[in-house]
Amino acid sequence: MKILLTNDDGIHADGLHAAWSALLAQGHEVTVCVPDRPRSACSHQITMHKPLRVKRVETRDGVAFTTNGTPADCVPMALLHLMESPPDLCISGINLGPNLGDDVHYSGTVGGAMEAMLNGTVSMAISLVAHENPDWRAAAQFCADFAPKIPAMQLPRDTFLNVNVPNLAPEELRGIRVTSQGSRRYKGDLTRYHAPVVGEYFWRGGEVIDRAESDDADVFVVKNGFISVTPIHVDLTRRDAMPNVQAAIDSLEMA
């Protein structure tokens, strides 16, 4: 397969190289285009008001391309200018940290996969549910083993996959589940600090609140030791709310 690999953790991320080496080991042709620095939580941001630049970089796994943009910049850059023909699949990851529930709205990893899908390329975002002491083996192996299966799925229009892998040794995983997007909210907090020279500044933090309303939710499944595979659709319309909205509109027109 011809695979485009991107991420939001940058060119030096261990997760990128774990995925890259696993894909190469299975004989896939891999083109890598990633941000030149960490771009976590950049969502689907694209660069509009400054030039995008590309550099060719030698790494331990081969030649990669970096840009000064976001994952959503890297993908069209590769598709339009760096690859001679379209890829069979785009993989974004492996991210260090979960992208569960509402994380998908903030995640640069998910943004890269979404941008590939919007450009007509089958895509998957993949994340390791860890912030420290990551064990990349299970995520890298799943990434390489699952990649050939994805193009044959014939996913519906405007759909891509979001994968989360527990930070467990391969033999400790309980299996793989197809999941729904759960609820993972952040109780926002901005802490005020004072520094001697720069003065007042604020640091973003907050409490993570996981709410798994069903046993097929990604949050619930990962906590129970399973790999979560969630089909994500970009249409955010809440259709069951449309009648109430229409009723409000009708009342305005009648007034």
Tab-separated table of C-alpha atoms in Angstrom:
chain	number	residue	atom	x	y	z
A	1	MET	CA	0.000	0.000	0.000
A	2	LYS	CA	0.952	3.612	-0.499
A	3	ILE	CA	0.456	5.403	2.826
A	4	LEU	CA	0.675	9.063	3.841
A	5	LEU	CA	1.723	9.401	7.490
A	6	THR	CA	1.257	12.612	9.450
A	7	ASN	CA	0.869	13.635	13.113
A	8	ASP	CA	0.551	16.619	15.442
A	9	ASP	CA	3.499	15.785	17.729
A	10	GLY	CA	6.185	16.713	15.195
A	11	ILE	CA	9.084	15.043	13.460
A	12	HIS	CA	10.846	13.862	16.619
A	13	ALA	CA	7.828	12.094	18.151
A	14	ASP	CA	8.417	8.484	19.161
A	15	GLY	CA	4.860	7.578	18.150
A	16	LEU	CA	5.489	8.710	14.594
A	17	HIS	CA	8.547	6.509	14.301
A	18	ALA	CA	6.807	3.553	15.944
A	19	ALA	CA	4.085	3.674	13.292
A	20	TRP	CA	6.539	4.369	10.478
A	21	SER	CA	8.852	1.460	11.266
A	22	ALA	CA	5.913	-0.952	11.737
A	23	LEU	CA	4.440	0.036	8.374
A	24	LEU	CA	7.802	-0.286	6.628
A	25	ALA	CA	8.303	-3.726	8.187
A	26	GLN	CA	5.153	-4.898	6.405
A	27	GLY	CA	6.371	-3.605	3.060
A	28	HIS	CA	4.221	-0.502	2.728
A	29	GLU	CA	5.437	2.583	0.858
A	30	VAL	CA	5.294	5.431	3.356
A	31	THR	CA	5.459	9.165	2.710
A	32	VAL	CA	5.853	11.218	5.885
A	33	CYS	CA	4.800	14.865	6.122
A	34	VAL	CA	4.501	16.300	9.626
A	35	PRO	CA	4.772	19.619	11.473
A	36	ASP	CA	8.290	20.747	12.308
A	37	ARG	CA	7.318	21.126	15.985
A	38	PRO	CA	4.568	19.887	18.307
A	39	ARG	CA	1.114	21.146	17.301
A	40	SER	CA	-1.067	19.376	19.854
A	41	ALA	CA	-4.639	20.634	20.302
A	42	CYS	CA	-4.538	22.646	17.072
A	43	SER	CA	-7.711	20.895	15.887
A	44	HIS	CA	-8.404	21.409	12.150
A	45	GLN	CA	-6.541	24.700	11.973
A	46	ILE	CA	-5.064	25.668	8.605
A	47	THR	CA	-2.482	28.336	7.782
A	48	MET	CA	-3.904	31.327	5.914
A	49	HIS	CA	-1.821	34.419	6.719
A	50	LYS	CA	1.793	33.326	6.330
A	51	PRO	CA	3.763	31.268	3.809
A	52	LEU	CA	4.006	27.502	4.222
A	53	ARG	CA	7.519	26.111	3.926
A	54	VAL	CA	8.662	22.533	3.432
A	55	LYS	CA	11.944	20.925	4.468
A	56	ARG	CA	13.362	17.517	3.635
A	57	VAL	CA	14.673	15.810	6.786
A	58	GLU	CA	16.792	12.685	7.243
A	59	THR	CA	15.601	10.506	10.134
A	60	ARG	CA	16.422	7.080	11.527
A	61	ASP	CA	13.541	5.585	9.531
A	62	GLY	CA	14.166	7.417	6.257
A	63	VAL	CA	13.462	10.750	4.588
A	64	ALA	CA	10.540	12.820	5.853
A	65	PHE	CA	9.093	16.209	5.010
A	66	THR	CA	8.277	18.846	7.585
A	67	THR	CA	6.246	22.026	7.298
A	68	ASN	CA	5.867	25.069	9.505
A	69	GLY	CA	2.119	24.439	9.479
A	70	THR	CA	-0.405	22.156	11.124
A	71	PRO	CA	-1.416	18.545	10.374
A	72	ALA	CA	-4.264	19.915	8.239
A	73	ASP	CA	-1.601	21.808	6.228
A	74	CYS	CA	0.718	18.806	5.948
A	75	VAL	CA	-1.884	16.570	4.341
A	76	PRO	CA	-2.742	18.700	1.268
A	77	MET	CA	0.922	19.642	0.940
A	78	ALA	CA	1.779	15.966	0.574
A	79	LEU	CA	-1.205	15.136	-1.637
A	80	LEU	CA	-0.703	18.046	-4.026
A	81	HIS	CA	3.062	18.540	-4.111
A	82	LEU	CA	5.076	15.737	-2.481
A	83	MET	CA	3.452	12.532	-3.723
A	84	GLU	CA	3.482	11.482	-7.369
A	85	SER	CA	0.147	9.673	-7.061
A	86	PRO	CA	-2.628	9.565	-4.449
A	87	PRO	CA	-2.137	7.319	-1.411
A	88	ASP	CA	-4.346	4.374	-0.567
A	89	LEU	CA	-4.590	5.570	3.015
A	90	CYS	CA	-3.637	8.429	5.318
A	91	ILE	CA	-2.697	7.659	8.924
A	92	SER	CA	-2.410	10.433	11.507
A	93	GLY	CA	-0.440	9.424	14.610
A	94	ILE	CA	0.492	7.608	16.655
A	95	ASN	CA	-0.420	10.389	19.074
A	96	LEU	CA	0.931	10.469	22.616
A	97	GLY	CA	-2.243	10.896	24.645
A	98	PRO	CA	-5.883	9.914	24.174
A	99	ASN	CA	-8.302	11.342	21.663
A	100	LEU	CA	-11.522	10.122	23.232
A	101	GLY	CA	-15.001	11.614	23.289
A	102	ASP	CA	-14.944	15.379	22.898
A	103	ASP	CA	-11.166	15.329	22.381
A	104	VAL	CA	-11.896	14.902	18.670
A	105	HIS	CA	-12.918	18.568	18.489
A	106	TYR	CA	-9.531	19.763	19.805
A	107	SER	CA	-7.138	17.173	18.413
A	108	GLY	CA	-4.612	17.995	15.715
A	109	THR	CA	-4.218	14.256	15.159
A	110	VAL	CA	-7.910	13.951	14.346
A	111	GLY	CA	-7.674	17.156	12.296
A	112	GLY	CA	-5.043	15.566	10.056
A	113	ALA	CA	-7.205	12.508	9.394
A	114	MET	CA	-10.265	14.678	8.788
A	115	GLU	CA	-8.397	16.822	6.283
A	116	ALA	CA	-7.321	13.704	4.373
A	117	MET	CA	-10.920	12.501	4.256
A	118	LEU	CA	-12.089	15.912	3.005
A	119	ASN	CA	-9.496	15.589	0.233
A	120	GLY	CA	-10.892	12.226	-0.835
A	121	THR	CA	-8.399	9.958	0.953
A	122	VAL	CA	-9.419	7.128	3.260
A	123	SER	CA	-7.979	7.959	6.680
A	124	MET	CA	-7.437	6.931	10.286
A	125	ALA	CA	-6.316	8.817	13.387
A	126	ILE	CA	-4.596	6.659	16.005
A	127	SER	CA	-3.627	7.550	19.575
A	128	LEU	CA	-1.988	5.825	22.528
A	129	VAL	CA	-3.871	6.440	25.775
A	130	ALA	CA	-0.820	7.485	27.784
A	131	HIS	CA	0.936	10.640	28.899
A	132	GLU	CA	4.047	9.010	30.370
A	133	ASN	CA	5.873	5.672	30.128
A	134	PRO	CA	4.323	4.845	26.738
A	135	ASP	CA	4.479	1.301	25.391
A	136	TRP	CA	4.172	1.766	21.628
A	137	ARG	CA	4.219	-1.911	20.673
A	138	ALA	CA	0.493	-2.668	20.610
A	139	ALA	CA	-0.462	0.584	18.892
A	140	ALA	CA	2.250	0.229	16.245
A	141	GLN	CA	1.349	-3.389	15.533
A	142	PHE	CA	-2.353	-2.618	15.296
A	143	CYS	CA	-1.620	0.335	13.025
A	144	ALA	CA	0.345	-1.842	10.598
A	145	ASP	CA	-2.036	-4.821	10.751
A	146	PHE	CA	-5.231	-2.782	10.427
A	147	ALA	CA	-4.049	-0.426	7.670
A	148	PRO	CA	-4.681	-2.837	4.751
A	149	LYS	CA	-8.225	-3.510	5.982
A	150	ILE	CA	-9.383	0.118	5.915
A	151	PRO	CA	-9.680	0.894	2.166
A	152	ALA	CA	-11.781	-2.247	1.666
A	153	MET	CA	-14.315	-1.184	4.322
A	154	GLN	CA	-16.052	1.194	1.923
A	155	LEU	CA	-16.763	3.667	4.701
A	156	PRO	CA	-19.724	5.987	4.101
A	157	ARG	CA	-19.123	9.409	2.622
A	158	ASP	CA	-17.481	11.971	4.938
A	159	THR	CA	-16.383	9.300	7.416
A	160	PHE	CA	-12.984	8.375	8.849
A	161	LEU	CA	-11.749	6.248	11.761
A	162	ASN	CA	-10.553	7.355	15.186
A	163	VAL	CA	-8.542	4.689	17.041
A	164	ASN	CA	-7.458	4.725	20.689
A	165	VAL	CA	-5.136	2.052	22.086
A	166	PRO	CA	-4.736	1.429	25.831
A	167	ASN	CA	-1.193	1.805	27.150
A	168	LEU	CA	-0.793	-1.918	27.756
A	169	ALA	CA	1.607	-4.618	26.647
A	170	PRO	CA	0.221	-6.463	23.593
A	171	GLU	CA	-0.517	-9.581	25.621
A	172	GLU	CA	-2.532	-7.551	28.136
A	173	LEU	CA	-5.040	-6.173	25.624
A	174	ARG	CA	-8.501	-7.701	25.888
A	175	GLY	CA	-9.417	-7.214	22.232
A	176	ILE	CA	-10.759	-4.681	19.746
A	177	ARG	CA	-14.183	-3.019	19.763
A	178	VAL	CA	-16.020	-0.796	17.319
A	179	THR	CA	-17.273	2.107	19.412
A	180	SER	CA	-19.358	5.243	19.513
A	181	GLN	CA	-17.921	8.628	20.428
A	182	GLY	CA	-18.294	9.020	24.167
A	183	SER	CA	-18.275	12.129	26.309
A	184	ARG	CA	-15.001	13.459	27.660
A	185	ARG	CA	-15.339	17.031	28.884
A	186	TYR	CA	-12.835	19.386	30.461
A	187	LYS	CA	-13.906	21.472	33.416
A	188	GLY	CA	-11.966	24.534	32.344
A	189	ASP	CA	-9.528	26.317	34.571
A	190	LEU	CA	-7.158	29.222	33.967
A	191	THR	CA	-4.598	29.633	36.732
A	192	ARG	CA	-3.104	33.066	37.277
A	193	TYR	CA	0.677	33.391	37.816
A	194	HIS	CA	3.080	36.285	38.317
A	195	ALA	CA	6.627	36.317	36.987
A	196	PRO	CA	9.309	38.862	37.995
A	197	VAL	CA	9.949	40.289	34.529
A	198	VAL	CA	7.044	39.387	32.250
A	199	GLY	CA	4.385	40.003	34.858
A	200	GLU	CA	0.993	38.336	34.950
A	201	TYR	CA	0.259	35.289	32.816
A	202	PHE	CA	-2.233	32.418	32.776
A	203	TRP	CA	-1.860	28.664	32.310
A	204	ARG	CA	-4.656	26.502	30.928
A	205	GLY	CA	-5.643	23.452	32.957
A	206	GLY	CA	-8.738	21.765	34.249
A	207	GLU	CA	-10.320	18.543	35.373
A	208	VAL	CA	-11.111	15.728	32.929
A	209	ILE	CA	-14.672	14.446	33.245
A	210	ASP	CA	-15.364	11.151	31.476
A	211	ARG	CA	-19.004	10.249	30.991
A	212	ALA	CA	-19.672	6.925	29.289
A	213	GLU	CA	-23.405	6.761	28.706
A	214	SER	CA	-23.191	3.361	27.026
A	215	ASP	CA	-20.920	0.333	27.109
A	216	ASP	CA	-19.954	0.881	23.469
A	217	ALA	CA	-18.539	4.376	24.169
A	218	ASP	CA	-14.848	4.828	23.358
A	219	VAL	CA	-14.106	6.109	26.882
A	220	PHE	CA	-15.657	3.016	28.505
A	221	VAL	CA	-14.076	0.512	26.117
A	222	VAL	CA	-10.527	1.834	26.476
A	223	LYS	CA	-10.789	1.918	30.274
A	224	ASN	CA	-11.650	-1.761	30.122
A	225	GLY	CA	-8.552	-2.703	28.143
A	226	PHE	CA	-9.881	-2.814	24.580
A	227	ILE	CA	-8.694	-1.001	21.466
A	228	SER	CA	-11.422	1.443	20.403
A	229	VAL	CA	-12.223	2.010	16.707
A	230	THR	CA	-14.789	4.779	16.154
A	231	PRO	CA	-16.220	5.780	12.766
A	232	ILE	CA	-16.383	9.595	12.819
A	233	HIS	CA	-18.748	11.547	10.580
A	234	VAL	CA	-18.198	15.250	9.958
A	235	ASP	CA	-21.884	16.166	9.705
A	236	LEU	CA	-22.604	17.728	13.109
A	237	THR	CA	-26.297	18.338	12.422
A	238	ARG	CA	-28.595	17.322	15.298
A	239	ARG	CA	-31.535	16.305	13.157
A	240	ASP	CA	-33.927	15.517	15.988
A	241	ALA	CA	-33.650	19.186	17.037
A	242	MET	CA	-34.738	20.483	13.634
A	243	PRO	CA	-38.522	20.345	14.273
A	244	ASN	CA	-38.209	22.557	17.370
A	245	VAL	CA	-36.036	25.017	15.488
A	246	GLN	CA	-38.510	25.021	12.595
A	247	ALA	CA	-41.373	25.664	14.997
A	248	ALA	CA	-39.529	28.703	16.374
A	249	ILE	CA	-38.926	29.964	12.844
A	250	ASP	CA	-42.568	29.466	11.922
A	251	SER	CA	-43.687	31.426	14.981
A	252	LEU	CA	-41.489	34.336	13.885
A	253	GLU	CA	-42.943	34.262	10.381
A	254	MET	CA	-46.470	34.225	11.727
A	255	ALA	CA	-45.912	37.076	14.175
